[in-house]
Coordinates of C-alpha atoms in Angstrom, one line a residue:
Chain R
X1 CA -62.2 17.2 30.7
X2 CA -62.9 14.4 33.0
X3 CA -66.5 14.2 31.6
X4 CA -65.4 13.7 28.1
X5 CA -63.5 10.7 29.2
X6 CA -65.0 7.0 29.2
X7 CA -65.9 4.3 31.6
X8 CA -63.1 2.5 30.1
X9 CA -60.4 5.7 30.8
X10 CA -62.0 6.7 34.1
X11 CA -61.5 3.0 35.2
X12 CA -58.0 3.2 34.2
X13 CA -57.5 6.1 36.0
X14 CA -59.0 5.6 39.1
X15 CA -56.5 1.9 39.1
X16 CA -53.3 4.0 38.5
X17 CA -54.5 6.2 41.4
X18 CA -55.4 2.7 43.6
X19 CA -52.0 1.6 43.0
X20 CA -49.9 4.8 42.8
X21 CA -48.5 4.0 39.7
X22 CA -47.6 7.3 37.0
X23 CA -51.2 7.7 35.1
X24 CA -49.7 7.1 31.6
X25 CA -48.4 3.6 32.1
X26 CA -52.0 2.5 32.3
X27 CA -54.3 4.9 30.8
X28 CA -53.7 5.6 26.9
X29 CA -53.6 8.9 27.3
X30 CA -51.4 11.0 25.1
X31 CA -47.9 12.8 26.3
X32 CA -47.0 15.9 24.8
X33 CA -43.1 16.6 25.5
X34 CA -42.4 20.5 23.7
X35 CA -38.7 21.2 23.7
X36 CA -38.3 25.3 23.5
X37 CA -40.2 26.3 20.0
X38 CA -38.1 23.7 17.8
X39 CA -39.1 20.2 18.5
X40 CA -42.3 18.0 19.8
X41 CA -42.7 14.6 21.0
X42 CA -46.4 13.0 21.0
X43 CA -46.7 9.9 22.7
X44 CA -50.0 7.2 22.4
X45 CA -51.2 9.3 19.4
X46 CA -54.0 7.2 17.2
X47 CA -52.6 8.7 13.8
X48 CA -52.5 11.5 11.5
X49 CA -55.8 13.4 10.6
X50 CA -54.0 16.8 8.6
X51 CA -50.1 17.5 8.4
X52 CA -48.8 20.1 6.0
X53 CA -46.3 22.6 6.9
X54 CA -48.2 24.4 8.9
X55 CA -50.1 22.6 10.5
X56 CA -50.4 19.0 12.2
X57 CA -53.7 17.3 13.4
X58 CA -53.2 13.9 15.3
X59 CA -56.0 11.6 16.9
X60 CA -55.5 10.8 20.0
X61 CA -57.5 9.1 22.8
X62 CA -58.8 12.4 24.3
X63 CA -60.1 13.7 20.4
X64 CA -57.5 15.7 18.1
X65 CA -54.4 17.6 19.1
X66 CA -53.6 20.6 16.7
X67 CA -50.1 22.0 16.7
X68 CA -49.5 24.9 14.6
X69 CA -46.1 26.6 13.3
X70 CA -44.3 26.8 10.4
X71 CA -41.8 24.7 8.2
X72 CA -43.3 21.5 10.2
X73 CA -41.4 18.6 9.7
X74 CA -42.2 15.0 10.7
X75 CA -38.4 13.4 12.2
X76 CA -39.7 10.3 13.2
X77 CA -43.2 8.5 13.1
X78 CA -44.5 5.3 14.6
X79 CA -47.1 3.5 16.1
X80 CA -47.1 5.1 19.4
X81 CA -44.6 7.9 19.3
X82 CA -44.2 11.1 16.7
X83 CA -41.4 13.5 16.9
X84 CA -42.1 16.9 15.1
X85 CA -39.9 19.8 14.2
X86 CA -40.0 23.1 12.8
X87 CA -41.5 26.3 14.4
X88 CA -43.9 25.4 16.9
X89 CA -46.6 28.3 17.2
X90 CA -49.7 26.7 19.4
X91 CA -50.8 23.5 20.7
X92 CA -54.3 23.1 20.5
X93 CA -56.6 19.9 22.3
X94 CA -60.1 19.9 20.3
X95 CA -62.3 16.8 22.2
Chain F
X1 CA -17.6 14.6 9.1
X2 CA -16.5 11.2 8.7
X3 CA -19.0 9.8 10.8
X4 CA -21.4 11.5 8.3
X5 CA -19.1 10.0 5.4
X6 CA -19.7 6.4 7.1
X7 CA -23.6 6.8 7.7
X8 CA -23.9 7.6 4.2
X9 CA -21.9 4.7 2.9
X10 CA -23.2 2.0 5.7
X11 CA -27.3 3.3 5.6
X12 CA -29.6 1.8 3.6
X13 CA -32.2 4.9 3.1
X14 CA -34.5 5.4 0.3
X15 CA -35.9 8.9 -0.4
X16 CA -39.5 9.0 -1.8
X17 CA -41.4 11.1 -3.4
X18 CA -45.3 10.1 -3.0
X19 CA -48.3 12.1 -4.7
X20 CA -51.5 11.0 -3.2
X21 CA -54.7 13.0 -2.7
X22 CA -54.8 11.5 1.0
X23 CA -51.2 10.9 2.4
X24 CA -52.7 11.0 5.8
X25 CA -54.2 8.0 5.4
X26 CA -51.0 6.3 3.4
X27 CA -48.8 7.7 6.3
X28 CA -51.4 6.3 8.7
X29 CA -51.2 2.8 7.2
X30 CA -47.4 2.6 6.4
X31 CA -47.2 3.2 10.4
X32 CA -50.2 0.5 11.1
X33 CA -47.4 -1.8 8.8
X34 CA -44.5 -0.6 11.1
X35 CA -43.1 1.1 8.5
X36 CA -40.5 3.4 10.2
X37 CA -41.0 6.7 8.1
X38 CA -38.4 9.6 8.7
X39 CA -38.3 13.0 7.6
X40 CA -41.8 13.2 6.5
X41 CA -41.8 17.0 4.6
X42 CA -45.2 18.3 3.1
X43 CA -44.2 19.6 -0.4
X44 CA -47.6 20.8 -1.5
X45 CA -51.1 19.3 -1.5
X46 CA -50.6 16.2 -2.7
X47 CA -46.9 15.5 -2.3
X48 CA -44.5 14.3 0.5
X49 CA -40.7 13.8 0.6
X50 CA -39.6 11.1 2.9
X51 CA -37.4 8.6 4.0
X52 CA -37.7 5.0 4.8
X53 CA -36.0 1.7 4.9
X54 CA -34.6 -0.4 2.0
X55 CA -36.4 -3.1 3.5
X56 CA -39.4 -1.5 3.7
X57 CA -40.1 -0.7 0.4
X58 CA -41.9 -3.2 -0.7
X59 CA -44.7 -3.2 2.0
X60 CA -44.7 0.8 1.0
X61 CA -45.6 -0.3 -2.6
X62 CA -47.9 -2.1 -1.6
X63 CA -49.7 0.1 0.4
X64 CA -49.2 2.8 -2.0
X65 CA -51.3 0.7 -4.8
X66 CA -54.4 0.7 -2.4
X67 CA -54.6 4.5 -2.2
X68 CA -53.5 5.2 -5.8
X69 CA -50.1 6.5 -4.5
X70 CA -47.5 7.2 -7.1
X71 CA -44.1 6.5 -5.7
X72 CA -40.9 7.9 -6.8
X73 CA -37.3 6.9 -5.6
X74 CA -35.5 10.2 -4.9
X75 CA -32.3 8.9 -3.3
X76 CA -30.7 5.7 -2.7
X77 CA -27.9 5.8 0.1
X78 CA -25.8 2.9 1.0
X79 CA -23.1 0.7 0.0
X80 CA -25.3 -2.5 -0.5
X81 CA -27.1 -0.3 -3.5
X82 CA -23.8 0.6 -4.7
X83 CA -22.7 -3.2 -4.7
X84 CA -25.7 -4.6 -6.3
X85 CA -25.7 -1.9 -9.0
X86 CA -21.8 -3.4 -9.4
X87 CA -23.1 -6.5 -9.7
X88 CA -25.2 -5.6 -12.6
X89 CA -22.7 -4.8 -14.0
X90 CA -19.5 -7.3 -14.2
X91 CA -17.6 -5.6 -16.8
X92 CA -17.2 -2.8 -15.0
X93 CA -16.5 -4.8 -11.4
X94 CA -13.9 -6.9 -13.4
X95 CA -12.2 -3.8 -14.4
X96 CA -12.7 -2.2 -11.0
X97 CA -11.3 -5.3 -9.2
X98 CA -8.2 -5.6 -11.8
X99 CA -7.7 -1.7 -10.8
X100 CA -7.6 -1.7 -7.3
X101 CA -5.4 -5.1 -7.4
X102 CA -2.8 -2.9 -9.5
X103 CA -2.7 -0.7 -7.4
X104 CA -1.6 -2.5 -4.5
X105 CA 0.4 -4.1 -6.6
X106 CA 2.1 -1.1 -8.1
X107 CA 2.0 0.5 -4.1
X108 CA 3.6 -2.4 -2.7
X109 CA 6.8 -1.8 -4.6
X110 CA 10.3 0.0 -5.1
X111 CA 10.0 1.2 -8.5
X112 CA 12.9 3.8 -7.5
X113 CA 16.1 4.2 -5.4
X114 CA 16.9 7.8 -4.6
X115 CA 20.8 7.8 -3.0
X116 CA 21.6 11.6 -1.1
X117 CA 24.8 12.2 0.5
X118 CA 26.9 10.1 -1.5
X119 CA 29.5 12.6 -2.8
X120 CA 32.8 10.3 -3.0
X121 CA 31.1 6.7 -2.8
X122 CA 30.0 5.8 -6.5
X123 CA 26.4 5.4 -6.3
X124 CA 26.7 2.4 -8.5
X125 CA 28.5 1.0 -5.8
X126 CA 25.8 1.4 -3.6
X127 CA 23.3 0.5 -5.8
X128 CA 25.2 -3.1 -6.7
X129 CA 25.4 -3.9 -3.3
X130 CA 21.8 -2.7 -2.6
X131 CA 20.6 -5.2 -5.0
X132 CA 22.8 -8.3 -3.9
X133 CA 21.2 -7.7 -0.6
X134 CA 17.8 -7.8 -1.9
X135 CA 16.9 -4.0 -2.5
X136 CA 16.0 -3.6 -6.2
X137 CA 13.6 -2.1 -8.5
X138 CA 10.5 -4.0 -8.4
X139 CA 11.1 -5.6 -5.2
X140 CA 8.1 -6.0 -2.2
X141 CA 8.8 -3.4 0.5
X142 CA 7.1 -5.1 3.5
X143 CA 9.4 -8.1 3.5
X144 CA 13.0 -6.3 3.6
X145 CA 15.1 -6.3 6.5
X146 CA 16.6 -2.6 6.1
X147 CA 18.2 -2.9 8.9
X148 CA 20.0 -5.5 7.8
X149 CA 20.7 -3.9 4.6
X150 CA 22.0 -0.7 6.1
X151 CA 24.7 -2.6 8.3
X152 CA 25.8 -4.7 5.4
X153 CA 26.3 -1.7 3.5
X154 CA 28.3 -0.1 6.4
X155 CA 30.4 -3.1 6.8
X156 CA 31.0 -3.6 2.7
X157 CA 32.1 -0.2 1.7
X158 CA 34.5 1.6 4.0
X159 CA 33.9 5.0 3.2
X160 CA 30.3 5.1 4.2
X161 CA 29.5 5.7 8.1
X162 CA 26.3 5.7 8.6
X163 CA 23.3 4.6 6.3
X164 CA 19.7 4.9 7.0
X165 CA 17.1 3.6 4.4
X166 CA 13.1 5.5 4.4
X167 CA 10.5 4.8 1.8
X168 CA 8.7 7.4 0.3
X169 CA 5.8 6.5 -1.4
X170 CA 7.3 3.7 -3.8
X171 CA 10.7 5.3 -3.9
X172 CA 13.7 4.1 -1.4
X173 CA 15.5 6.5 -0.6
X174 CA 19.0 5.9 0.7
X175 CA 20.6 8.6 3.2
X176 CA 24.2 7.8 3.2
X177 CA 26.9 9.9 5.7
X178 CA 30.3 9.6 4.8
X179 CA 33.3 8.6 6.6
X180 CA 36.2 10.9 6.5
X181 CA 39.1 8.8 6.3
X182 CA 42.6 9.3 7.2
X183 CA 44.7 10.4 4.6
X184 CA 47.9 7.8 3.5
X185 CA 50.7 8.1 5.8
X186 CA 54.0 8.5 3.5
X187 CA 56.6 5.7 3.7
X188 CA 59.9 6.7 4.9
X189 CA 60.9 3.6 7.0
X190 CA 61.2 0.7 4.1
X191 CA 64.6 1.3 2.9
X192 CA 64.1 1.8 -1.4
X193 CA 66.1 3.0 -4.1
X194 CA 65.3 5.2 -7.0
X195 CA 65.5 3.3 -10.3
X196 CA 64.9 4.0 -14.3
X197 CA 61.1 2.9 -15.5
X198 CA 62.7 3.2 -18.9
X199 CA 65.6 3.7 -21.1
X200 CA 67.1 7.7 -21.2
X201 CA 69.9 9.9 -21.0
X202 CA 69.6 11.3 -17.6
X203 CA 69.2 15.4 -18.2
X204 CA 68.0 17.3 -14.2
X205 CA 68.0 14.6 -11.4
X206 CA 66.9 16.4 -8.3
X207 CA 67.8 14.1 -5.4
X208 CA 65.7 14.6 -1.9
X209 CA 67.1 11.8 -0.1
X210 CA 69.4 9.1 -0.7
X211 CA 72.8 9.4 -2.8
X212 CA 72.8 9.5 -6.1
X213 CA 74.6 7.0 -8.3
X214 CA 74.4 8.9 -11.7
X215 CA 74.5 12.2 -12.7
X216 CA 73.3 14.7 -15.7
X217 CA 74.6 13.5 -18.9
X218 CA 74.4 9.2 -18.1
X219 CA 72.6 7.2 -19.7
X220 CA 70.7 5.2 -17.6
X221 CA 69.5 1.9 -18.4
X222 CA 66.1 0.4 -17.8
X223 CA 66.4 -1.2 -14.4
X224 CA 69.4 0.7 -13.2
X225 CA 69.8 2.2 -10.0
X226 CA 70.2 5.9 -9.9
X227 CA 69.9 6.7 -6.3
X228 CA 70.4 4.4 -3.4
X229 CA 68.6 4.3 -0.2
X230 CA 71.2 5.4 1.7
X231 CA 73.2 8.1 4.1
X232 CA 76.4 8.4 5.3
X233 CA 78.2 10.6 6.7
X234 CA 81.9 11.2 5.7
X235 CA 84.3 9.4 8.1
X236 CA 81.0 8.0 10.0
X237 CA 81.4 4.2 8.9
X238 CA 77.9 3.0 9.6
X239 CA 75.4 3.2 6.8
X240 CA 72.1 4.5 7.8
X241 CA 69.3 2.7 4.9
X242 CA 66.6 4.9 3.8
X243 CA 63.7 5.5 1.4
X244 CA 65.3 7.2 -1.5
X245 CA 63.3 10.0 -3.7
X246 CA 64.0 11.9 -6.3
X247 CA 63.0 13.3 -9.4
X248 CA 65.0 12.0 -12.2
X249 CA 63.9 14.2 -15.6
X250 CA 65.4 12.1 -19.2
X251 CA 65.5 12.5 -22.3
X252 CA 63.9 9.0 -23.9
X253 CA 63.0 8.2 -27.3
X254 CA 60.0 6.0 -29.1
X255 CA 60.3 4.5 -32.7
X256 CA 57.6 3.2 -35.2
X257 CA 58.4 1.8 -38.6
X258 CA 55.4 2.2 -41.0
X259 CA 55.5 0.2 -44.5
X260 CA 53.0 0.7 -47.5
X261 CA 52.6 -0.8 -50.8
X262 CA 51.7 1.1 -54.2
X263 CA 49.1 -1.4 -54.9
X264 CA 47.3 -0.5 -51.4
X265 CA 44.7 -3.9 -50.7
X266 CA 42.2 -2.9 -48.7
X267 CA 38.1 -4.1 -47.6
X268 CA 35.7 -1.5 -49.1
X269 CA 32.0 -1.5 -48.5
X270 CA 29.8 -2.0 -51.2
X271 CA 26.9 -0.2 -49.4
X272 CA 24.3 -3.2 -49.4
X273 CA 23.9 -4.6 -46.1
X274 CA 20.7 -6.7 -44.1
X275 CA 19.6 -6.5 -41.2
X276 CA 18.1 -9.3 -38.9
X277 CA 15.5 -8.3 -35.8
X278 CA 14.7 -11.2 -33.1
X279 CA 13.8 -11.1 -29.2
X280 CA 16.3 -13.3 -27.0
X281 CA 15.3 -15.0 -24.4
X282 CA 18.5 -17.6 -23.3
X283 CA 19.1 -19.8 -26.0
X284 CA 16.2 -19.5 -27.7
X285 CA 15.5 -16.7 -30.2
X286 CA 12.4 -15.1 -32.1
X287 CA 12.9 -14.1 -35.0
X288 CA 10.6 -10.8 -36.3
X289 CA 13.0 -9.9 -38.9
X290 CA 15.2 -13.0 -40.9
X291 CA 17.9 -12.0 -43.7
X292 CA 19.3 -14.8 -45.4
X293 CA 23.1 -13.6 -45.0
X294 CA 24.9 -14.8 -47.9
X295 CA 27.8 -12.5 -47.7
X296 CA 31.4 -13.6 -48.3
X297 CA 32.7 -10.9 -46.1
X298 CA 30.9 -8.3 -43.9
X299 CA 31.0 -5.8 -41.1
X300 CA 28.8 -7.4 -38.2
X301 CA 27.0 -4.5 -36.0
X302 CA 24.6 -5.8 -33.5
X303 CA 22.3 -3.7 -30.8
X304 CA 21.2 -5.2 -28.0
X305 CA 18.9 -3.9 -25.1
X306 CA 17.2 -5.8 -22.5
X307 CA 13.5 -5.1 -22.1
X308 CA 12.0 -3.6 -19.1
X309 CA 8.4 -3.8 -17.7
X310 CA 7.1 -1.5 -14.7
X311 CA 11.2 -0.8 -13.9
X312 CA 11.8 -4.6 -13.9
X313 CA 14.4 -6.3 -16.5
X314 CA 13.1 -9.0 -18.1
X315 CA 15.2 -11.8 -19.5
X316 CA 14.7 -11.1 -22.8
X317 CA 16.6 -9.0 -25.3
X318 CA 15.9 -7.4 -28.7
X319 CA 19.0 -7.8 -30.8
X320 CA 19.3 -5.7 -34.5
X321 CA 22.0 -7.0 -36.6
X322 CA 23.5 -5.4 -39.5
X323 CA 25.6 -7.4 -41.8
X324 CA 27.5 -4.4 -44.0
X325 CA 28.9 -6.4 -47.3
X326 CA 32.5 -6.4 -48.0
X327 CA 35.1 -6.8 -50.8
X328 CA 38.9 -6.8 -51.8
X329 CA 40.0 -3.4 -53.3
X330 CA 43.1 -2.6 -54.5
X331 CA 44.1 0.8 -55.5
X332 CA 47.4 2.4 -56.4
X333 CA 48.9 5.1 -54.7
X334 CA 51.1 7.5 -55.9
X335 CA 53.9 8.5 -53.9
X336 CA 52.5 11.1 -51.9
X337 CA 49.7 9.0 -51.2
X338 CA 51.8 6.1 -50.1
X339 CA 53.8 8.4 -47.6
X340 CA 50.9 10.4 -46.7
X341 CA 49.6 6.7 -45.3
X342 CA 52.5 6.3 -43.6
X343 CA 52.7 9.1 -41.9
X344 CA 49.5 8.9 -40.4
X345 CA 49.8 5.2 -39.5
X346 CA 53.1 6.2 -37.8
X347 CA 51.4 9.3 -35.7
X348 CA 48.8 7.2 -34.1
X349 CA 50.8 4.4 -33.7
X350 CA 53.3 6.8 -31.5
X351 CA 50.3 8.5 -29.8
X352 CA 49.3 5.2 -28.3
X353 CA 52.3 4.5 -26.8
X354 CA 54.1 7.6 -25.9
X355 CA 52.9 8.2 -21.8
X356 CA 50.3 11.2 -21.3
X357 CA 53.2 13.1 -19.0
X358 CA 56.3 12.9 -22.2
X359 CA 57.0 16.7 -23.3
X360 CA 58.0 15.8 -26.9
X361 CA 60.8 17.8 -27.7
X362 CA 61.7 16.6 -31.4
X363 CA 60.6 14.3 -34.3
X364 CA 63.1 12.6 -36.4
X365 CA 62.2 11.2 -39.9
X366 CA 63.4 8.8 -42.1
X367 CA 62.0 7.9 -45.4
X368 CA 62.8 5.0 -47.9
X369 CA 60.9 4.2 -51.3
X370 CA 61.4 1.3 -53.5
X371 CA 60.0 -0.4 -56.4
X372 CA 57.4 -2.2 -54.1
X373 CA 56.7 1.0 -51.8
X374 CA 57.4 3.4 -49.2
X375 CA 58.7 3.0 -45.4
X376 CA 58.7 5.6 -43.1
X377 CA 60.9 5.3 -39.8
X378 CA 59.5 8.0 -37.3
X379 CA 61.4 8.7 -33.8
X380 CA 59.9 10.7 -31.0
X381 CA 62.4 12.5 -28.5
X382 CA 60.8 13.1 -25.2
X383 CA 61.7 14.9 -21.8
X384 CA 60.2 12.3 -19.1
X385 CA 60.3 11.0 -15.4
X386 CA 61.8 8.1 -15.5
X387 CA 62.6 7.7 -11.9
X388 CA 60.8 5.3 -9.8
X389 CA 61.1 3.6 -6.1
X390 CA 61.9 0.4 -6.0
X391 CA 62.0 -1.8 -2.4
X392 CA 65.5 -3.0 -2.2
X393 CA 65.8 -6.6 -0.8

């Protein structure tokens, strides 16, 4: 994954190593928290590309995230932070 | 559940339905426009259910015009919806605002006083002094002092005990507790005697204590002294004075003379009569109804009932007048007629006057006709007490 990153992220990363500081508060990389099957939070997402019931397809800084299920259900959505519910089958990172 | 109830009432959501052929890209912008979205549920291909701001609306509709978005408003939560759609209409808010006033108004009051455990105290008694002390029908329940009230009512009428005073709802209800009082203690210290109430020849007399001054047979004046206060004993010569009783049973008597002409004059009705209607209000009066009266004589009947709103007497009366015209008849009676009259008159002339207690034990009759009329002399004999205690000085 590392070689699909950019100059710009690998920088970032190697700083937040430098100064031992957690990787996310400099890099824009996003945070996936999955609580059980029932509930998703995606931080630093880049918008929606697909969302139906089934199926949700975010951009993000890394390419697309995919997360499958059923009855999907956006709770809350804003500019850095989306909170899905439903089913959650799979969670797939295409680059 | 009532938090729910609140959030409903205090949030200001909109519900949305939006057909676009791309609501990725409308959800994208709406979130580039800080929209905050909630709720966002794919109904098919081209439709999405969701939730925003009040506020947000706007910048939504705009957004929506860019992509060829059709918006429609699902839902509306909140009270500030609610008020504005009141504001629209002011009709309705007028009439909404005159309701809720009446109903303070109406649930701020006595409109009924309930009294329970009054079984020997009249509850008119109650209710009179109830109302000079500020409880009445109509009146503002936050500003009485019932405590107040309660030990005024203890103090003013003896044979209550205890009194405790509850609303329910707009109705006062008035829990009384009775005193049991001490029954009265019979005088036999004040030295009395026993005297006649009335005229009579004297037929039982029962003595209890005292010595009697008459016996069967007398006739005993109105005044007289029948049994005296006293004891002795025989060859003791100290008097001991006492409280004489006795029951003293006499035979009394009651007269009535009744006269009546032939040519009987009397006031006959001629069966016309007006009426008059009008609402009094102290010296002034409203007429509704005005009959010129122009009767020599008449028979006056007037109504007259005060008017009430919501429980509360207003001054103001509506008085009905009926003026029954009158005249002189004269009619002549036959004998029979004539004594017929008289004996009637006679009867109810007695009745009146004869005591409830009298056992009538004959009726004496004498009759006496002339040219002019008849006269009829009637005479009760009756069996009565005539004994009663008199404080001797």
């Amino acid at each position: 994954m590392s070689s699909a990153l950019s100059a710009n992220e690998r920088v970032r990363n190697a700083l937040s190593r430098a100064l031992d500081v957690p990787g996310d508060t400099i890099s824009d990389l996003p945070i996936l928290h999955v609580t059980g099957a029932c509930e998703a939070m995606i931080e630093n997402h880049k918008g929606i590309q697909k969302f139906n019931s089934e199926e949700l397809i975010l951009y993000s800084s890394i390419g697309s995230i995919r997360i499958t299920g059923k009855k999907l259900k956006i709770l809350n959505i804003n500019s850095h932070e989306l909170i899905l519910t439903g089913i959650i089958e799979s969670v797939q990172y295409a680059p | 559940m009532v938090r729910k109830a609140f959030s409903i009432l205090l949030d200001n959501d909109v519900t949305l339905m939006i057909s676009c052929t791309n609501i990725e890209r409308l959800i994208n912008l709406c979130v580039a426009e800080k929209i905050q979205m909630r709720e966002i549920q794919r109904k098919d291909f081209t439709t999405v259910l969701l939730k925003i701001q009040s506020t947000d609306y706007k910048t939504l509709r705009t957004i929506a015009r860019k992509v060829h978005a059709r918006v429609k408003i699902m839902n509306r939560a909140g009270i500030h919806f609610w008020f504005a759609k009141l504001c629209r209409r002011i009709f309705f808010a007028a009439g909404f605002g005159i309701f809720i006033l009446m109903l303070l108004f109406l649930s701020s009051r006595i409109w009924s006083i309930q009294i329970e455990g009054a079984k020997r105290v009249d509850p008119k008694l109650i209710i009179a002094e109830l109302n000079k002390n500020g409880l009445h029908k109509g009146c503002v329940k936050s500003g009485l002092p019932l405590r107040e009230i309660e030990k005024a009512l203890v103090q003013k009428i003896d044979e209550i005990s205890i009194v405790k005073i509850d609303y329910m709802g707009t109705t006062a209800i008035i829990h009384i507790t009775e005193r049991t009082l001490p029954s009265a203690v019979e005088d036999n210290i004040t030295q009395s005697d026993v005297i006649a109430s009335k005229s009579g020849i004297i037929e039982k007399l029962v003595v209890y204590k005292g010595i009697p001054l008459m016996k069967p047979g007398d006739y005993a004046k109105q005044g007289q002294t029948i049994v005296m206060g006293l004891v002795s004993d025989i060859g003791n010569p100290s008097n001991i004075f006492t409280h004489a009783k006795a029951a003293v049973t006499a035979k009394t008597w009651y007269e009535t003379s009744i006269n009546a002409d032939y040519n009987y004059k009397f006031e006959q009705r001629t069966g016309r009569f007006k009426q008059q209607v009008y609402y009094e209000m102290g010296k002034y009066k409203l007429y509704v109804k005005k009959g010129n009266i122009d009767y020599q004589k008449y028979d006056k009947i007037e109504t007259k009932s005060a008017r009430e709103s919501f429980g509360i007497k207003l001054p103001i009366h509506k008085v009905i007048e009926y003026y029954y015209e009158k005249k002189d008849t004269v009619k002549r009676l036959s004998f029979e007629e004539a004594y017929e009259y008289c004996m009637k008159k006679a009867i109810a002339r007695l009745s009146r006057i004869v005591p409830a207690n009298a056992i009538l034990r004959n009726v004496k009759l004498y009759k006496k006709s002339d040219k002019k009329g008849v006269t009829v002399t009637m005479l009760y004999i009756m069996e009565e007490n005539i004994g009663i205690e008199k404080t001797a000085n």
